[in-house]
Amino acid sequence: EFVLSFNLVDFLLKGNQVDKKIRLFNQLKNQSDSSIRFIDEFIDNTSHIEVFIKTLCEYWGGVWQFIENQSIYSEEKRNKYFKLIVKYANVSDIKTIFSEHKNSIADNKGFLSLIEDADKIKEIIGVLNIKFTDLDENSPKQLLDFIYKENHYVINSRMLQVILAHYGAFEQKTFETRNYSLIKSSNLQELTNYIKNSIDEYISVVYLTLEHNTEEPLDSLTELLNDEKISLENKKKIIIRTKTII
């Protein structure tokens, strides 16, 4: 076992002593107090942060699980490690690290702006098949376009609002009172198709949860009531709440 020191680790990171590097990172991932303390201190003092994080993630697929589960990490420190992993780890290792922790990405509304490498962000989202629950409306345009076109978002009120607003099709009152009609009239084909392919889910988690969504025009209402993919229970709920004369 190595007696850990900044100079030693910096030396091994720069060199080609593969066997010693393997031993070092197997030691660093052992979750001992000394290893964790060293990692915390080293990342603030090394000039080789990129290769250190990249290599650590290659050896320690459970690094994020450990960070999430340890109360010793403040939210600020968790966010710091999260960004370092996303920025410097190989995408293949990121896939391993977050495969059981996708919500850490999906629930992070600022993820699209986390690092400047848009291609890497897309690759991470793709390999993990992330479905975002919320996103900052001021996220980079090309990445919001990517999320929309590849359906990398869950169907909920917030994400529908983000997508509609991104393309200039959001109107608050209509969204709240005639939601399905607004989606249909948005001319956003990918959105319309996504909703139609998951129509019963949309009815349950969006349509019926909007308190004032009771003024759907007759043509849209008829379309919903005739849709075989919508459960009978949800159709009854639509009829009960609507103010439109059928």
CSV table of C-alpha atoms in Angstrom, one decimal:
chain,number,residue,atom,x,y,z
A,1,GLU,CA,0.0,0.0,0.0
A,2,PHE,CA,1.3,3.4,-0.9
A,3,VAL,CA,1.9,6.2,1.6
A,4,LEU,CA,-0.1,8.8,-0.3
A,5,SER,CA,1.4,12.1,-1.2
A,6,PHE,CA,0.6,14.8,-3.7
A,7,ASN,CA,4.1,14.5,-5.3
A,8,LEU,CA,3.9,10.7,-5.6
A,9,VAL,CA,0.5,10.8,-7.3
A,10,ASP,CA,1.5,13.7,-9.6
A,11,PHE,CA,4.6,11.7,-10.6
A,12,LEU,CA,2.6,8.5,-11.4
A,13,LEU,CA,0.0,10.5,-13.4
A,14,LYS,CA,2.8,11.9,-15.6
A,15,GLY,CA,4.7,8.7,-15.9
A,16,ASN,CA,4.3,5.3,-17.6
A,17,GLN,CA,4.6,3.0,-14.6
A,18,VAL,CA,1.4,1.2,-15.3
A,19,ASP,CA,1.7,-1.4,-12.5
A,20,LYS,CA,2.2,1.3,-9.9
A,21,LYS,CA,-0.7,3.4,-11.3
A,22,ILE,CA,-3.0,0.3,-11.1
A,23,ARG,CA,-2.0,-0.2,-7.5
A,24,LEU,CA,-2.5,3.4,-6.7
A,25,PHE,CA,-6.0,3.8,-8.1
A,26,ASN,CA,-7.1,0.5,-6.6
A,27,GLN,CA,-6.0,1.9,-3.3
A,28,LEU,CA,-7.8,5.2,-3.9
A,29,LYS,CA,-11.1,3.5,-4.6
A,30,ASN,CA,-11.1,1.4,-1.5
A,31,GLN,CA,-13.4,4.0,0.3
A,32,SER,CA,-11.1,4.2,3.4
A,33,ASP,CA,-11.1,7.4,5.3
A,34,SER,CA,-7.5,8.1,4.3
A,35,SER,CA,-8.2,7.5,0.6
A,36,ILE,CA,-11.3,9.7,0.5
A,37,ARG,CA,-9.5,12.5,2.4
A,38,PHE,CA,-6.6,12.3,0.1
A,39,ILE,CA,-8.8,12.6,-3.0
A,40,ASP,CA,-10.6,15.6,-1.5
A,41,GLU,CA,-7.4,17.4,-0.9
A,42,PHE,CA,-5.6,16.3,-4.1
A,43,ILE,CA,-8.2,17.7,-6.5
A,44,ASP,CA,-7.7,21.1,-5.0
A,45,ASN,CA,-3.9,21.0,-5.3
A,46,THR,CA,-3.0,19.1,-8.5
A,47,SER,CA,-2.3,20.6,-11.9
A,48,HIS,CA,-3.3,17.2,-13.4
A,49,ILE,CA,-6.9,17.3,-12.4
A,50,GLU,CA,-8.1,16.1,-15.9
A,51,VAL,CA,-6.1,12.9,-16.0
A,52,PHE,CA,-6.7,12.2,-12.3
A,53,ILE,CA,-10.5,12.4,-12.5
A,54,LYS,CA,-10.4,10.5,-15.8
A,55,THR,CA,-8.3,7.7,-14.4
A,56,LEU,CA,-10.2,7.6,-11.1
A,57,CYS,CA,-13.4,7.1,-12.9
A,58,GLU,CA,-11.9,4.3,-15.0
A,59,TYR,CA,-11.1,2.3,-11.9
A,60,TRP,CA,-14.0,3.3,-9.6
A,61,GLY,CA,-17.4,2.7,-11.3
A,62,GLY,CA,-19.1,3.3,-7.9
A,63,VAL,CA,-17.6,6.7,-7.3
A,64,TRP,CA,-20.9,8.7,-7.7
A,65,GLN,CA,-22.9,6.2,-5.6
A,66,PHE,CA,-20.4,6.7,-2.8
A,67,ILE,CA,-20.5,10.5,-3.1
A,68,GLU,CA,-24.3,10.5,-3.1
A,69,ASN,CA,-24.6,8.2,-0.1
A,70,GLN,CA,-22.0,9.9,2.2
A,71,SER,CA,-23.3,12.6,4.5
A,72,ILE,CA,-19.7,14.0,4.7
A,73,TYR,CA,-20.3,15.7,1.3
A,74,SER,CA,-22.1,19.0,1.2
A,75,GLU,CA,-24.3,19.9,-1.7
A,76,GLU,CA,-21.6,22.2,-3.0
A,77,LYS,CA,-19.0,19.5,-2.9
A,78,ARG,CA,-21.4,17.0,-4.5
A,79,ASN,CA,-22.0,19.5,-7.3
A,80,LYS,CA,-18.2,20.0,-7.7
A,81,TYR,CA,-17.5,16.2,-8.1
A,82,PHE,CA,-20.5,15.9,-10.4
A,83,LYS,CA,-19.1,18.5,-12.8
A,84,LEU,CA,-15.6,17.1,-12.6
A,85,ILE,CA,-16.9,13.6,-13.5
A,86,VAL,CA,-19.0,14.9,-16.4
A,87,LYS,CA,-16.2,17.1,-17.7
A,88,TYR,CA,-13.2,14.8,-17.5
A,89,ALA,CA,-14.4,11.1,-17.4
A,90,ASN,CA,-14.7,9.1,-20.5
A,91,VAL,CA,-18.3,8.7,-21.7
A,92,SER,CA,-18.1,4.9,-21.4
A,93,ASP,CA,-17.1,5.3,-17.7
A,94,ILE,CA,-19.8,7.9,-17.2
A,95,LYS,CA,-22.3,5.4,-18.5
A,96,THR,CA,-21.1,2.9,-15.9
A,97,ILE,CA,-21.0,5.5,-13.1
A,98,PHE,CA,-24.6,6.8,-13.7
A,99,SER,CA,-26.3,3.7,-15.1
A,100,GLU,CA,-28.1,3.3,-11.7
A,101,HIS,CA,-28.2,7.0,-10.9
A,102,LYS,CA,-29.8,8.5,-14.0
A,103,ASN,CA,-32.0,10.8,-11.9
A,104,SER,CA,-28.8,12.7,-10.9
A,105,ILE,CA,-28.7,13.9,-14.5
A,106,ALA,CA,-32.4,13.8,-15.4
A,107,ASP,CA,-33.4,16.0,-12.4
A,108,ASN,CA,-30.5,18.5,-12.9
A,109,LYS,CA,-32.2,21.4,-14.7
A,110,GLY,CA,-28.8,23.0,-15.4
A,111,PHE,CA,-27.2,20.0,-16.9
A,112,LEU,CA,-27.1,21.3,-20.5
A,113,SER,CA,-25.0,24.2,-19.4
A,114,LEU,CA,-22.7,22.2,-17.0
A,115,ILE,CA,-19.8,22.1,-19.4
A,116,GLU,CA,-19.0,23.7,-22.8
A,117,ASP,CA,-18.5,20.5,-24.7
A,118,ALA,CA,-22.0,20.2,-26.3
A,119,ASP,CA,-21.1,17.0,-28.2
A,120,LYS,CA,-20.1,15.3,-25.0
A,121,ILE,CA,-23.3,16.4,-23.3
A,122,LYS,CA,-25.3,14.9,-26.2
A,123,GLU,CA,-23.3,11.6,-26.1
A,124,ILE,CA,-23.9,11.2,-22.3
A,125,ILE,CA,-27.6,11.8,-22.7
A,126,GLY,CA,-27.7,9.4,-25.6
A,127,VAL,CA,-25.8,6.5,-24.1
A,128,LEU,CA,-27.8,6.7,-20.8
A,129,ASN,CA,-31.1,7.5,-22.6
A,130,ILE,CA,-31.8,10.4,-20.2
A,131,LYS,CA,-35.3,11.7,-19.9
A,132,PHE,CA,-35.2,15.1,-18.3
A,133,THR,CA,-37.9,16.1,-15.7
A,134,ASP,CA,-36.9,19.8,-15.8
A,135,LEU,CA,-34.6,22.0,-17.8
A,136,ASP,CA,-33.5,25.6,-17.6
A,137,GLU,CA,-35.2,27.5,-20.5
A,138,ASN,CA,-32.0,29.4,-21.0
A,139,SER,CA,-30.0,26.3,-21.8
A,140,PRO,CA,-28.0,26.3,-25.0
A,141,LYS,CA,-30.4,26.3,-28.0
A,142,GLN,CA,-28.7,23.5,-29.9
A,143,LEU,CA,-29.0,21.2,-26.9
A,144,LEU,CA,-32.6,22.1,-26.3
A,145,ASP,CA,-33.2,21.3,-29.9
A,146,PHE,CA,-31.5,17.9,-29.4
A,147,ILE,CA,-33.6,17.1,-26.3
A,148,TYR,CA,-36.8,17.9,-28.2
A,149,LYS,CA,-36.0,16.1,-31.4
A,150,GLU,CA,-34.8,12.9,-29.7
A,151,ASN,CA,-37.5,12.9,-27.0
A,152,HIS,CA,-35.1,13.1,-24.1
A,153,TYR,CA,-37.6,14.4,-21.7
A,154,VAL,CA,-40.5,13.0,-19.7
A,155,ILE,CA,-44.0,14.1,-20.4
A,156,ASN,CA,-44.9,16.5,-17.6
A,157,SER,CA,-46.3,20.0,-17.4
A,158,ARG,CA,-42.9,21.6,-16.8
A,159,MET,CA,-41.1,20.0,-19.8
A,160,LEU,CA,-44.0,20.7,-22.1
A,161,GLN,CA,-43.8,24.3,-21.0
A,162,VAL,CA,-40.0,24.4,-21.7
A,163,ILE,CA,-40.4,22.9,-25.1
A,164,LEU,CA,-43.3,25.1,-26.2
A,165,ALA,CA,-41.5,28.2,-24.9
A,166,HIS,CA,-38.3,27.3,-26.6
A,167,TYR,CA,-40.1,27.3,-30.0
A,168,GLY,CA,-42.2,30.4,-29.2
A,169,ALA,CA,-45.5,28.4,-29.0
A,170,PHE,CA,-46.2,28.8,-25.2
A,171,GLU,CA,-49.2,30.9,-24.1
A,172,GLN,CA,-50.0,30.6,-20.4
A,173,LYS,CA,-53.8,30.8,-20.4
A,174,THR,CA,-54.2,28.4,-23.3
A,175,PHE,CA,-51.7,26.0,-21.7
A,176,GLU,CA,-53.7,25.9,-18.6
A,177,THR,CA,-57.2,25.8,-20.1
A,178,ARG,CA,-56.9,24.1,-23.5
A,179,ASN,CA,-53.6,22.2,-23.2
A,180,TYR,CA,-54.1,19.5,-25.8
A,181,SER,CA,-55.3,22.1,-28.4
A,182,LEU,CA,-52.2,24.2,-27.8
A,183,ILE,CA,-49.9,21.2,-28.4
A,184,LYS,CA,-51.8,20.4,-31.6
A,185,SER,CA,-51.7,24.0,-32.9
A,186,SER,CA,-48.0,24.4,-32.1
A,187,ASN,CA,-46.9,22.8,-35.3
A,188,LEU,CA,-44.2,21.0,-33.4
A,189,GLN,CA,-44.5,17.6,-35.1
A,190,GLU,CA,-42.1,15.7,-32.9
A,191,LEU,CA,-43.9,16.9,-29.8
A,192,THR,CA,-47.3,16.0,-31.2
A,193,ASN,CA,-46.1,12.5,-32.2
A,194,TYR,CA,-44.5,12.0,-28.8
A,195,ILE,CA,-47.8,12.9,-27.0
A,196,LYS,CA,-49.9,10.8,-29.3
A,197,ASN,CA,-47.6,7.8,-28.8
A,198,SER,CA,-47.9,8.2,-25.0
A,199,ILE,CA,-51.4,9.7,-24.9
A,200,ASP,CA,-52.8,7.9,-21.9
A,201,GLU,CA,-49.7,8.9,-19.9
A,202,TYR,CA,-50.1,12.5,-21.1
A,203,ILE,CA,-53.8,12.5,-20.0
A,204,SER,CA,-52.9,11.2,-16.5
A,205,VAL,CA,-49.8,13.3,-15.7
A,206,VAL,CA,-50.6,16.6,-17.6
A,207,TYR,CA,-54.1,17.0,-18.9
A,208,LEU,CA,-56.0,15.9,-15.8
A,209,THR,CA,-53.6,17.6,-13.4
A,210,LEU,CA,-54.1,21.1,-14.8
A,211,GLU,CA,-56.8,22.5,-12.6
A,212,HIS,CA,-58.3,24.8,-15.2
A,213,ASN,CA,-57.9,22.6,-18.2
A,214,THR,CA,-61.6,22.3,-18.8
A,215,GLU,CA,-62.2,24.3,-22.0
A,216,GLU,CA,-60.9,22.0,-24.7
A,217,PRO,CA,-62.7,22.7,-28.1
A,218,LEU,CA,-65.1,20.0,-29.3
A,219,ASP,CA,-62.9,18.7,-32.1
A,220,SER,CA,-60.0,18.1,-29.7
A,221,LEU,CA,-62.3,16.6,-27.1
A,222,THR,CA,-63.9,14.3,-29.6
A,223,GLU,CA,-60.4,13.2,-30.8
A,224,LEU,CA,-59.4,12.3,-27.2
A,225,LEU,CA,-62.6,10.4,-26.4
A,226,ASN,CA,-62.3,8.4,-29.6
A,227,ASP,CA,-58.7,7.5,-29.0
A,228,GLU,CA,-58.5,3.7,-28.2
A,229,LYS,CA,-55.1,4.2,-26.4
A,230,ILE,CA,-56.8,6.3,-23.7
A,231,SER,CA,-58.2,4.2,-20.8
A,232,LEU,CA,-61.9,4.2,-20.1
A,233,GLU,CA,-61.2,5.6,-16.6
A,234,ASN,CA,-59.4,8.6,-18.0
A,235,LYS,CA,-62.1,9.2,-20.6
A,236,LYS,CA,-64.6,9.4,-17.8
A,237,LYS,CA,-62.5,11.9,-16.0
A,238,ILE,CA,-62.2,14.0,-19.1
A,239,ILE,CA,-65.9,14.1,-19.6
A,240,ILE,CA,-66.6,14.9,-15.9
A,241,ARG,CA,-64.3,17.9,-15.8
A,242,THR,CA,-65.0,19.5,-19.2
A,243,LYS,CA,-67.1,22.6,-19.6
A,244,THR,CA,-67.4,22.0,-23.4
A,245,ILE,CA,-70.9,20.9,-24.4
A,246,ILE,CA,-70.5,17.4,-26.1
